[in-house]
Short mmCIF file of C-alpha atoms in Angstrom, two decimals:
data_model
loop_
_atom_site.label_atom_id
_atom_site.label_comp_id
_atom_site.label_asym_id
_atom_site.label_seq_id
_atom_site.Cartn_x
_atom_site.Cartn_y
_atom_site.Cartn_z
CA MET I 1 -36.63 6.56 30.30
CA ASP I 2 -36.44 2.93 31.47
CA ILE I 3 -34.77 0.48 29.12
CA PRO I 4 -37.20 -2.36 28.36
CA LYS I 5 -36.38 -5.92 29.37
CA ALA I 6 -35.73 -8.73 26.94
CA ASN I 7 -38.21 -11.61 27.08
CA THR I 8 -35.49 -13.90 28.39
CA GLY I 9 -35.56 -12.09 31.72
CA VAL I 10 -32.17 -10.47 31.07
CA SER I 11 -32.76 -6.78 30.65
CA ALA I 12 -31.03 -4.69 28.03
CA GLY I 13 -29.77 -2.58 30.92
CA ASP I 14 -28.05 -5.61 32.49
CA LEU I 15 -26.40 -6.51 29.19
CA LEU I 16 -25.21 -2.95 28.70
CA LYS I 17 -23.93 -2.86 32.28
CA SER I 18 -21.90 -6.01 31.61
CA TYR I 19 -20.46 -4.39 28.51
CA ASP I 20 -19.58 -1.22 30.40
CA LEU I 21 -17.77 -3.17 33.11
CA ASP I 22 -15.60 -5.00 30.57
CA ARG I 23 -15.21 -2.16 28.08
CA GLU I 24 -11.48 -1.78 28.72
CA LEU I 25 -10.99 -5.51 28.23
CA TYR I 26 -12.85 -5.41 24.92
CA SER I 27 -10.84 -2.38 23.82
CA ALA I 28 -7.57 -4.14 24.60
CA PHE I 29 -8.81 -7.28 22.85
CA CYS I 30 -9.66 -5.15 19.82
CA VAL I 31 -6.19 -3.61 19.55
CA THR I 32 -4.42 -6.90 20.27
CA SER I 33 -6.42 -8.78 17.64
CA ALA I 34 -5.75 -6.19 14.93
CA ASP I 35 -2.05 -6.16 15.77
CA LEU I 36 -1.90 -9.96 15.68
CA ILE I 37 -3.56 -10.10 12.25
CA LYS I 38 -1.17 -7.45 10.96
CA ARG I 39 1.87 -9.42 12.14
CA LEU I 40 0.50 -12.71 10.81
CA LEU I 41 0.09 -11.17 7.35
CA GLU I 42 3.44 -9.40 7.42
CA VAL I 43 5.38 -12.55 8.30
CA ARG I 44 3.80 -14.21 5.25
CA LYS I 45 4.56 -11.14 3.11
CA ILE I 46 0.87 -10.65 2.35
CA SER I 47 0.28 -7.01 1.48
CA VAL I 48 -3.12 -5.46 2.23
CA HIS I 49 -4.49 -1.97 1.84
CA SER I 50 -5.45 -1.44 5.47
CA ILE I 51 -6.42 -3.05 8.76
CA SER I 52 -8.86 -1.18 10.98
CA PHE I 53 -10.63 -2.07 14.22
CA ARG I 54 -13.39 -0.86 16.51
CA CYS I 55 -15.34 -1.69 19.64
CA LYS I 56 -19.08 -1.54 19.17
CA ASP I 57 -20.60 1.82 20.01
CA ARG I 58 -22.80 1.65 23.10
CA THR I 59 -25.78 3.26 21.39
CA SER I 60 -25.51 0.84 18.49
CA LEU I 61 -25.27 -2.06 20.94
CA GLU I 62 -28.40 -0.93 22.77
CA LYS I 63 -30.36 -0.77 19.52
CA LYS I 64 -29.19 -4.25 18.58
CA ILE I 65 -30.16 -5.72 21.95
CA LEU I 66 -33.62 -4.19 21.85
CA LYS I 67 -34.16 -5.23 18.22
CA LYS I 68 -33.29 -8.85 19.03
CA LYS I 69 -34.77 -8.91 22.52
CA ASN I 70 -35.35 -12.66 22.62
CA LYS I 71 -31.88 -13.64 21.54
CA TYR I 72 -29.22 -12.76 24.12
CA LYS I 73 -28.98 -14.26 27.59
CA SER I 74 -25.49 -12.85 28.25
CA ILE I 75 -23.18 -10.23 26.76
CA GLY I 76 -20.83 -13.01 25.62
CA GLU I 77 -23.43 -14.20 23.09
CA ILE I 78 -23.06 -10.96 21.11
CA THR I 79 -20.30 -11.77 18.63
CA ASP I 80 -19.57 -8.38 17.08
CA LEU I 81 -18.62 -6.34 20.15
CA VAL I 82 -15.09 -6.29 18.74
CA GLY I 83 -14.49 -5.92 15.02
CA VAL I 84 -11.43 -5.99 12.77
CA ARG I 85 -11.69 -5.16 9.08
CA VAL I 86 -9.04 -6.15 6.54
CA ILE I 87 -9.17 -4.32 3.21
CA THR I 88 -7.26 -6.07 0.43
CA HIS I 89 -6.05 -4.58 -2.83
CA TYR I 90 -7.66 -7.26 -5.00
CA SER I 91 -10.75 -9.43 -4.63
CA ASP I 92 -8.80 -12.70 -4.94
CA ASP I 93 -6.61 -11.60 -2.01
CA VAL I 94 -9.68 -11.97 0.21
CA ASP I 95 -9.26 -15.75 0.04
CA VAL I 96 -5.51 -15.47 0.68
CA VAL I 97 -6.15 -13.55 3.90
CA ALA I 98 -9.02 -15.90 4.78
CA LYS I 99 -6.67 -18.91 4.77
CA VAL I 100 -4.47 -17.18 7.34
CA ILE I 101 -7.44 -16.33 9.54
CA GLU I 102 -8.77 -19.87 9.39
CA LYS I 103 -5.39 -21.31 10.30
CA GLU I 104 -4.56 -18.91 13.13
CA PHE I 105 -7.99 -18.41 14.74
CA ASP I 106 -10.74 -20.64 16.08
CA ILE I 107 -13.65 -19.99 13.69
CA ASP I 108 -17.25 -20.03 14.88
CA ARG I 109 -18.72 -21.59 11.73
CA GLY I 110 -22.30 -21.21 12.92
CA ASN I 111 -22.03 -17.43 13.11
CA SER I 112 -19.56 -16.86 10.25
CA ILE I 113 -20.76 -16.24 6.70
CA ASP I 114 -19.25 -15.79 3.27
CA LYS I 115 -21.72 -13.25 1.94
CA ARG I 116 -20.09 -13.47 -1.49
CA ALA I 117 -21.36 -17.03 -1.81
CA SER I 118 -24.83 -16.07 -0.61
CA LEU I 119 -25.20 -13.31 -3.19
CA ASP I 120 -28.31 -13.93 -5.30
CA PRO I 121 -27.68 -13.99 -9.08
CA ASP I 122 -30.01 -11.05 -9.60
CA ARG I 123 -28.79 -9.15 -6.56
CA PHE I 124 -26.62 -6.10 -7.10
CA GLY I 125 -23.90 -4.97 -4.78
CA TYR I 126 -20.74 -6.07 -3.15
CA LEU I 127 -20.59 -8.15 -0.01
CA SER I 128 -17.70 -9.45 2.03
CA LEU I 129 -16.42 -12.39 4.04
CA HIS I 130 -17.35 -12.28 7.73
CA TYR I 131 -15.75 -14.49 10.36
CA VAL I 132 -16.66 -14.78 14.00
CA ALA I 133 -13.47 -15.96 15.65
CA SER I 134 -11.54 -16.33 18.87
CA PHE I 135 -7.95 -17.08 19.77
CA VAL I 136 -7.01 -20.72 19.32
CA GLY I 137 -6.41 -22.68 22.51
CA GLU I 138 -2.61 -22.70 22.16
CA ARG I 139 -2.46 -18.96 21.75
CA SER I 140 -4.94 -18.15 24.50
CA LYS I 141 -2.67 -20.01 26.94
CA LEU I 142 0.12 -17.52 26.31
CA GLN I 143 0.44 -14.83 28.95
CA GLU I 144 -0.15 -11.91 26.59
CA TYR I 145 -3.40 -13.45 25.30
CA ALA I 146 -4.73 -15.28 28.37
CA ALA I 147 -7.05 -12.41 29.40
CA TYR I 148 -8.96 -12.76 26.10
CA ASN I 149 -9.69 -16.47 26.38
CA GLY I 150 -13.28 -17.11 25.26
CA LEU I 151 -13.84 -13.63 23.80
CA LYS I 152 -15.07 -13.44 20.22
CA LEU I 153 -14.51 -10.89 17.51
CA GLU I 154 -15.86 -10.30 14.05
CA ILE I 155 -13.30 -10.23 11.23
CA GLN I 156 -14.43 -8.72 7.94
CA ILE I 157 -12.37 -9.20 4.79
CA ARG I 158 -13.14 -7.35 1.57
CA SER I 159 -11.37 -5.72 -1.37
CA ILE I 160 -11.02 -1.97 -1.84
CA LEU I 161 -13.78 -1.90 -4.45
CA GLN I 162 -16.04 -4.07 -2.32
CA HIS I 163 -15.40 -1.69 0.56
CA THR I 164 -16.11 1.32 -1.65
CA TRP I 165 -19.46 -0.11 -2.64
CA ALA I 166 -20.41 -0.98 0.92
CA GLU I 167 -19.48 2.46 2.26
CA ILE I 168 -21.40 4.34 -0.43
CA GLU I 169 -24.41 2.06 -0.09
CA HIS I 170 -24.35 2.57 3.68
CA ASP I 171 -23.98 6.34 3.30
CA ILE I 172 -26.99 6.51 0.99
CA GLY I 173 -28.98 4.53 3.54
CA TYR I 174 -30.08 1.48 1.55
CA LYS I 175 -29.70 -1.74 3.55
CA SER I 176 -31.49 -4.11 1.14
CA LYS I 177 -32.66 -4.15 -2.48
CA HIS I 178 -36.24 -3.62 -1.27
CA ASP I 179 -35.28 -0.22 0.17
CA ILE I 180 -34.34 1.19 -3.22
CA PRO I 181 -36.82 2.94 -5.50
CA ASN I 182 -37.33 1.07 -8.78
CA PRO I 183 -35.94 3.90 -10.98
CA VAL I 184 -32.69 3.73 -9.02
CA LYS I 185 -32.29 -0.06 -8.95
CA ARG I 186 -31.14 -0.29 -12.56
CA LYS I 187 -28.38 2.24 -11.95
CA PHE I 188 -27.22 0.36 -8.87
CA SER I 189 -27.12 -2.89 -10.85
CA ARG I 190 -25.09 -1.31 -13.65
CA LEU I 191 -22.67 0.21 -11.18
CA ALA I 192 -22.24 -3.08 -9.34
CA GLY I 193 -21.44 -4.79 -12.65
CA LEU I 194 -18.86 -2.13 -13.49
CA LEU I 195 -17.18 -2.50 -10.10
CA GLU I 196 -17.06 -6.26 -10.42
CA LEU I 197 -15.56 -5.93 -13.90
CA ALA I 198 -13.05 -3.39 -12.60
CA ASP I 199 -12.04 -5.75 -9.78
CA GLN I 200 -11.37 -8.52 -12.31
CA GLU I 201 -9.48 -6.19 -14.64
CA PHE I 202 -7.19 -5.06 -11.81
CA ILE I 203 -6.40 -8.72 -11.15
CA SER I 204 -5.70 -9.17 -14.87
CA ILE I 205 -3.34 -6.17 -14.87
CA ARG I 206 -1.50 -7.54 -11.83
CA THR I 207 -1.13 -10.91 -13.58
CA GLU I 208 0.16 -9.29 -16.77
CA ASN I 209 2.65 -7.20 -14.79
CA ALA I 210 3.97 -10.36 -13.13
CA ALA I 211 4.27 -12.10 -16.51
CA TYR I 212 6.00 -9.04 -17.99
CA ALA I 213 8.52 -8.98 -15.12
CA LYS I 214 9.22 -12.70 -15.58
CA ASN I 215 9.73 -12.28 -19.32
CA LEU I 216 12.08 -9.36 -18.64
CA ASP I 217 14.33 -11.61 -16.58
CA GLU I 218 14.76 -13.83 -19.63
CA ALA I 219 15.11 -10.93 -22.09
CA LEU I 220 17.77 -9.11 -20.06
CA VAL I 221 20.03 -12.14 -20.26
CA SER I 222 20.46 -11.61 -24.02
CA GLY I 223 20.80 -7.81 -23.88
CA TYR I 224 18.81 -4.61 -23.59
CA ALA I 225 17.67 -4.05 -27.18
CA GLY I 226 13.94 -3.58 -27.65
CA ILE I 227 13.12 -3.14 -23.95
CA GLY I 228 11.16 0.00 -23.13
CA LEU I 229 11.77 2.12 -20.05
CA ASP I 230 9.15 1.74 -17.33
CA LEU I 231 9.02 1.18 -13.58
CA ILE I 232 9.46 -2.57 -13.88
CA SER I 233 12.20 -2.63 -16.53
CA PHE I 234 14.07 0.20 -14.79
CA GLU I 235 14.19 -1.67 -11.49
CA LYS I 236 15.29 -4.85 -13.24
CA TYR I 237 18.07 -2.95 -15.00
CA ILE I 238 19.56 -1.04 -12.07
CA THR I 239 19.43 -4.02 -9.72
CA THR I 240 21.16 -6.41 -12.14
CA ASP I 241 23.47 -4.30 -14.30
CA PRO I 242 27.18 -4.61 -13.32
CA VAL I 243 28.01 -1.05 -14.44
CA CYS I 244 25.43 0.46 -12.07
CA ARG I 245 26.87 -1.69 -9.29
CA ARG I 246 30.40 -0.61 -10.13
CA ILE I 247 29.43 3.06 -10.02
CA MET I 248 27.63 2.55 -6.73
CA ASP I 249 30.75 0.94 -5.29
CA GLY I 250 32.72 3.91 -6.62
CA PHE I 251 30.48 6.28 -4.65
CA LYS I 252 31.35 4.36 -1.49
CA LYS I 253 35.06 4.94 -2.13
CA ILE I 254 34.48 8.69 -2.43
CA VAL I 255 32.42 9.13 0.73
CA GLU I 256 30.88 6.95 3.41
CA ILE I 257 27.28 6.24 2.43
CA GLU I 258 24.53 3.88 3.49
CA GLU I 259 22.96 1.88 0.69
CA THR I 260 19.20 1.57 1.08
CA GLU I 261 16.61 -0.58 -0.65
CA TYR I 262 15.40 0.85 -3.95
CA ASP I 263 11.93 2.35 -3.92
CA ALA I 264 10.01 2.86 -7.18
CA ASP I 265 10.88 6.30 -8.53
CA SER I 266 8.53 7.60 -11.24
CA ALA I 267 10.10 11.06 -11.07
CA LEU I 268 13.47 9.68 -12.15
CA ILE I 269 11.94 7.85 -15.11
CA ASN I 270 10.10 11.03 -16.15
CA ARG I 271 13.37 12.93 -15.83
CA LEU I 272 15.06 10.47 -18.17
CA ALA I 273 12.20 10.89 -20.65
CA ASP I 274 12.83 14.65 -20.65
CA PHE I 275 16.32 13.83 -21.91
CA GLY I 276 14.89 11.58 -24.60
CA VAL I 277 15.81 8.35 -22.80
CA VAL I 278 12.84 6.02 -23.28
CA ASP I 279 14.39 2.55 -23.54
CA ILE I 280 16.83 0.46 -21.50
CA ASP I 281 19.35 0.07 -24.30
CA ASN I 282 19.80 3.84 -24.62
CA LEU I 283 19.97 4.23 -20.85
CA HIS I 284 22.65 1.57 -20.56
CA LYS I 285 24.76 3.15 -23.31
CA LEU I 286 24.61 6.53 -21.54
CA VAL I 287 25.51 4.99 -18.16
CA CYS I 288 28.53 3.26 -19.71
CA GLU I 289 29.56 6.33 -21.71
CA HIS I 290 29.37 8.69 -18.75
CA GLU I 291 30.56 6.42 -15.95
CA ALA I 292 33.64 8.55 -15.20
CA ASP I 293 31.63 11.79 -15.30
CA ILE I 294 28.99 10.38 -12.94
CA LEU I 295 31.68 9.60 -10.37
CA LYS I 296 33.40 12.94 -10.90
CA LEU I 297 30.19 14.97 -10.54
CA PHE I 298 29.21 12.97 -7.45
CA GLU I 299 32.55 13.85 -5.87
CA GLU I 300 32.21 17.56 -6.71
CA MET I 301 28.72 17.67 -5.25
CA GLN I 302 29.98 16.44 -1.90
CA GLU I 303 31.27 20.00 -1.43
CA LEU I 304 27.74 21.41 -1.45
CA PRO I 305 26.52 22.69 1.94
CA ASP I 306 24.43 20.21 3.89
CA GLU I 307 20.88 21.52 4.07
CA ASP I 308 20.31 19.95 7.49
CA GLY I 309 23.68 21.03 8.83
CA ASP I 310 24.50 17.62 10.32
CA ASP I 311 27.20 15.02 9.76
CA GLU I 312 24.95 11.99 9.40
CA ILE I 313 25.84 9.38 6.80
CA SER I 314 23.90 9.99 3.57
CA SER I 315 21.63 7.26 2.21
CA TYR I 316 21.52 6.22 -1.42
CA SER I 317 19.86 3.42 -3.38
CA ILE I 318 21.08 1.58 -6.47
CA SER I 319 19.20 4.11 -8.62
CA THR I 320 21.65 6.86 -7.59
CA PRO I 321 24.02 6.29 -10.55
CA VAL I 322 21.13 7.04 -12.91
CA PHE I 323 20.10 10.00 -10.76
CA TYR I 324 23.58 11.46 -11.26
CA LEU I 325 23.52 10.52 -14.94
CA CYS I 326 20.64 12.99 -15.32
CA HIS I 327 22.81 15.66 -13.69
CA VAL I 328 25.64 14.85 -16.09
CA LEU I 329 23.27 15.14 -19.05
CA ALA I 330 22.08 18.48 -17.65
CA THR I 331 25.65 19.82 -17.73
CA LYS I 332 25.46 19.67 -21.53
CA LEU I 333 22.49 22.03 -21.63
CA THR I 334 22.52 25.79 -22.02
CA PRO I 335 22.58 27.86 -18.80
CA ARG I 336 18.90 28.67 -19.29
CA GLN I 337 18.04 24.98 -19.70
CA ILE I 338 20.11 24.05 -16.65
CA LEU I 339 18.22 26.61 -14.61
CA LYS I 340 14.91 25.18 -15.86
CA TYR I 341 16.10 21.65 -15.01
CA ILE I 342 16.84 22.67 -11.43
CA LYS I 343 13.65 24.69 -11.00
CA ASP I 344 11.43 21.99 -12.52
CA ASN I 345 12.69 19.58 -9.86
CA ASP I 346 12.36 22.11 -7.00
CA TRP I 347 16.08 21.92 -6.24
CA PHE I 348 16.55 25.68 -6.39
CA ASP I 349 14.60 25.96 -3.15
CA ASP I 350 17.28 23.95 -1.32
CA ALA I 351 19.96 25.72 0.68
CA SER I 352 22.52 24.62 -1.93
CA GLY I 353 20.39 25.43 -4.99
CA LYS I 354 22.60 28.22 -6.32
CA GLU I 355 25.81 26.26 -5.72
CA PHE I 356 24.26 23.25 -7.48
CA TYR I 357 23.48 25.41 -10.49
CA ALA I 358 27.04 26.72 -10.51
CA ILE I 359 28.48 23.18 -10.45
CA LEU I 360 26.33 21.99 -13.34
CA LYS I 361 27.05 25.08 -15.41
CA SER I 362 30.84 24.87 -14.94
CA PHE I 363 31.26 21.09 -14.84
CA ASN I 364 34.22 20.05 -16.99
CA GLY I 365 33.39 16.46 -17.81
CA THR I 366 35.23 14.15 -20.13
CA LYS I 367 32.31 14.28 -22.56
CA LYS I 368 31.79 18.04 -22.53
CA GLY I 369 32.21 18.32 -26.27
CA ASP I 370 29.39 15.88 -27.10
CA ASN I 371 26.19 17.03 -28.67
CA VAL I 372 23.63 18.43 -26.28
CA VAL I 373 20.98 15.84 -25.49
CA ALA I 374 17.28 16.44 -25.97
CA PHE I 375 15.60 18.21 -23.08
CA ASN I 376 11.89 18.97 -22.76
#
């Protein structure tokens, strides 16, 4: 079947042919643009959920050309052949990312739109920020970007919840409020309100977490009393407490290790809760009380067979002293409880599982005569 011509005299076939000829260029431009945006955000320490990209599907392009047959005189006038989508964690991060895009790209204001601002008061749904952009003149002069001089891409920025709404709405097939049956419109409006409220509440939680962390910095100066054990307080404690640092340095004297950056460890906090440790003050007292045993048990465990069978340097973070504190506390349990402790943490499946159990059961620590701690 012949593809009809646009009224401008430029046929849809000619436009598609131009696209086909430069498809590899557009694909490279797509990847390069997404990578550039990723690096621009990373250097500013702006965390986002994801960055995706795509070149426009040929079938979709053909439909667009035919639908707007009087509009395009050349393939370069179509501004969404290349698309990059940035999904942020929070709705207010959309503006943070937008500032970077506006600074680092040449924005086509005539074709860009902030659909959030154009949202009618009675209109349900979530919309996003759309930029049509190209590389700024200084960047396009660089060798690695010169081939893309003059090419345009669409950059969409939206939050996770905005993206969720858009994807579901698209999947259902409704493109405007007039497409939706009246009985369904009320449900869509309620859902949109809930998502908007959820977006704002997530921002509120993030703000409260930041305030809590700041207040912890001040509270820890005067001691640990009254501070509960959670991901934030635990990280503050292990990264600032001199006893944890001293134990970590003691590990390095026993064996050559590589100290790595601490990564949030919910499992370790849950493990402490099983031993009845639910506040920083109690944790600190146990770390101080069992400092010698932690070092001693660490040294004994270096004799366990290496599961991988290699001689690579082991990696540990500043949370390792507390990790070994849990092992020390486990040595005070009954043999049955020790076995449960190992099995609950899937350590019995390791090559050294049985030897680990034997070490914990026979460990002769300096505090062996203490009362057995709580264990759930």
